[in-house]
Short mmCIF file of C-alpha atoms in Angstrom, two decimals:
data_model
loop_
_atom_site.label_atom_id
_atom_site.label_comp_id
_atom_site.label_asym_id
_atom_site.label_seq_id
_atom_site.Cartn_x
_atom_site.Cartn_y
_atom_site.Cartn_z
CA UNK A 1 1.04 87.65 -172.07
CA UNK A 2 -0.60 89.73 -169.32
CA UNK A 3 -2.82 92.81 -169.42
CA UNK A 4 -3.48 95.36 -166.64
CA UNK A 5 -7.18 96.00 -166.71
CA UNK A 6 -8.43 99.58 -166.29
CA UNK A 7 -11.39 98.61 -164.09
CA UNK A 8 -9.27 97.36 -161.14
CA UNK A 9 -5.57 97.82 -162.20
CA UNK A 10 -4.99 94.04 -161.67
CA UNK A 11 -2.96 91.94 -164.06
CA UNK A 12 -4.66 89.13 -166.03
CA UNK A 13 -3.44 86.42 -168.37
CA UNK A 14 -4.64 87.09 -171.91
CA UNK A 15 -4.57 85.97 -175.50
CA UNK A 16 -4.21 88.64 -178.16
CA UNK A 17 -5.77 88.40 -181.55
CA UNK A 18 -5.09 90.84 -184.34
CA UNK A 19 -7.65 91.45 -187.11
CA UNK A 20 -7.46 94.29 -189.60
CA UNK A 21 -7.51 97.48 -187.51
CA UNK A 22 -8.51 95.72 -184.30
CA UNK A 23 -6.62 94.29 -181.38
CA UNK A 24 -8.74 91.75 -179.44
CA UNK A 25 -7.78 91.18 -175.81
CA UNK A 26 -9.28 87.89 -174.58
CA UNK A 27 -9.02 87.16 -170.89
CA UNK A 28 -8.16 83.62 -169.85
CA UNK A 29 -10.18 82.09 -166.98
CA UNK A 30 -11.65 85.39 -165.89
CA UNK A 31 -15.47 85.39 -166.08
CA UNK A 32 -15.86 88.86 -164.56
CA UNK A 33 -14.02 90.80 -167.22
CA UNK A 34 -15.42 90.96 -170.72
CA UNK A 35 -12.97 90.78 -173.58
CA UNK A 36 -11.82 94.14 -174.93
CA UNK A 37 -11.32 95.30 -178.49
CA UNK A 38 -9.10 98.30 -179.43
CA UNK A 39 -9.56 99.89 -182.85
CA UNK A 40 -6.97 102.08 -184.56
CA UNK A 41 -8.59 105.29 -185.91
CA UNK A 42 -11.68 103.52 -187.08
CA UNK A 43 -15.19 104.68 -186.22
CA UNK A 44 -17.12 101.86 -184.49
CA UNK A 45 -20.20 103.17 -182.71
CA UNK A 46 -22.32 100.04 -182.16
CA UNK A 47 -19.79 97.79 -180.42
CA UNK A 48 -19.41 97.12 -176.72
CA UNK A 49 -16.07 97.02 -174.88
CA UNK A 50 -14.14 98.89 -177.58
CA UNK A 51 -11.74 101.81 -177.53
CA UNK A 52 -10.72 103.92 -180.47
CA UNK A 53 -7.01 104.75 -180.48
CA UNK A 54 -6.09 107.82 -182.47
CA UNK A 55 -3.25 109.64 -180.67
CA UNK A 56 0.32 108.69 -179.82
CA UNK A 57 -0.48 109.14 -176.09
CA UNK A 58 -3.33 106.64 -176.31
CA UNK A 59 -1.06 104.10 -178.00
CA UNK A 60 1.66 104.59 -175.41
CA UNK A 61 -0.81 104.19 -172.51
CA UNK A 62 -2.16 101.01 -174.06
CA UNK A 63 1.33 99.65 -174.62
CA UNK A 64 2.10 100.07 -170.91
CA UNK A 65 -0.82 97.77 -170.04
CA UNK A 66 0.83 94.70 -171.62
CA UNK A 67 3.80 92.63 -170.52
CA UNK A 68 5.14 89.08 -170.80
CA UNK A 69 3.87 86.47 -168.38
CA UNK A 70 5.20 86.96 -164.86
CA UNK A 71 7.72 84.53 -163.44
CA UNK A 72 6.41 82.53 -160.53
CA UNK A 73 8.48 82.32 -157.35
CA UNK A 74 8.51 78.88 -155.78
CA UNK A 75 8.90 77.99 -152.08
CA UNK A 76 12.54 76.91 -152.52
CA UNK A 77 13.34 80.36 -153.93
CA UNK A 78 12.27 82.44 -150.87
CA UNK A 79 15.90 83.29 -150.17
CA UNK A 80 15.85 85.39 -153.37
CA UNK A 81 13.27 87.80 -151.92
CA UNK A 82 14.93 91.00 -150.71
CA UNK A 83 13.71 94.52 -149.93
CA UNK A 84 12.86 96.60 -153.03
CA UNK A 85 12.17 93.49 -155.09
CA UNK A 86 9.01 93.79 -157.22
CA UNK A 87 6.89 90.64 -156.90
CA UNK A 88 3.63 89.58 -158.45
CA UNK A 89 1.12 88.49 -155.77
CA UNK A 90 -2.36 87.08 -155.62
CA UNK A 91 -4.94 88.95 -153.57
CA UNK A 92 -8.27 87.35 -152.59
CA UNK A 93 -11.34 89.43 -151.83
CA UNK A 94 -13.04 89.15 -148.39
CA UNK A 95 -15.45 86.36 -149.39
CA UNK A 96 -12.70 84.49 -151.29
CA UNK A 97 -14.67 84.44 -154.53
CA UNK A 98 -12.18 86.43 -156.61
CA UNK A 99 -8.43 86.24 -157.02
CA UNK A 100 -6.63 89.22 -158.51
CA UNK A 101 -2.95 89.71 -159.19
CA UNK A 102 -0.94 92.87 -158.46
CA UNK A 103 2.68 93.96 -158.47
CA UNK A 104 4.01 94.88 -155.06
CA UNK A 105 7.40 96.09 -153.75
CA UNK A 106 8.91 94.09 -150.86
CA UNK A 107 9.36 96.36 -147.88
CA UNK A 108 11.18 94.00 -145.48
CA UNK A 109 11.93 90.31 -145.04
CA UNK A 110 12.65 87.98 -142.16
CA UNK A 111 13.43 84.26 -141.93
CA UNK A 112 10.75 81.95 -140.53
CA UNK A 113 11.73 80.19 -137.29
#
């Protein structure tokens, strides 16, 4: 499963654990993002990285931040890329220390010579 983080809007692979009124979002292979915990209408004042969900709007916003794992596109499938296609791409920062994943819409394509 993937989760779109609120800090940078990038998608990350995650593991979800459910415990009582809590939903634990554990990031895989991402040392920069701490795990998150979402509580359903429960008062938790002394915990870090938590969010209390109490309205339908908050639940709907949270639901939109999860999706199944993205399908990878392999080199031999490049012919399937067409304008308007939504693809999941990796973006490296300037010093190449971080790799983040975003959804993008293909604007145009051309065949390599």
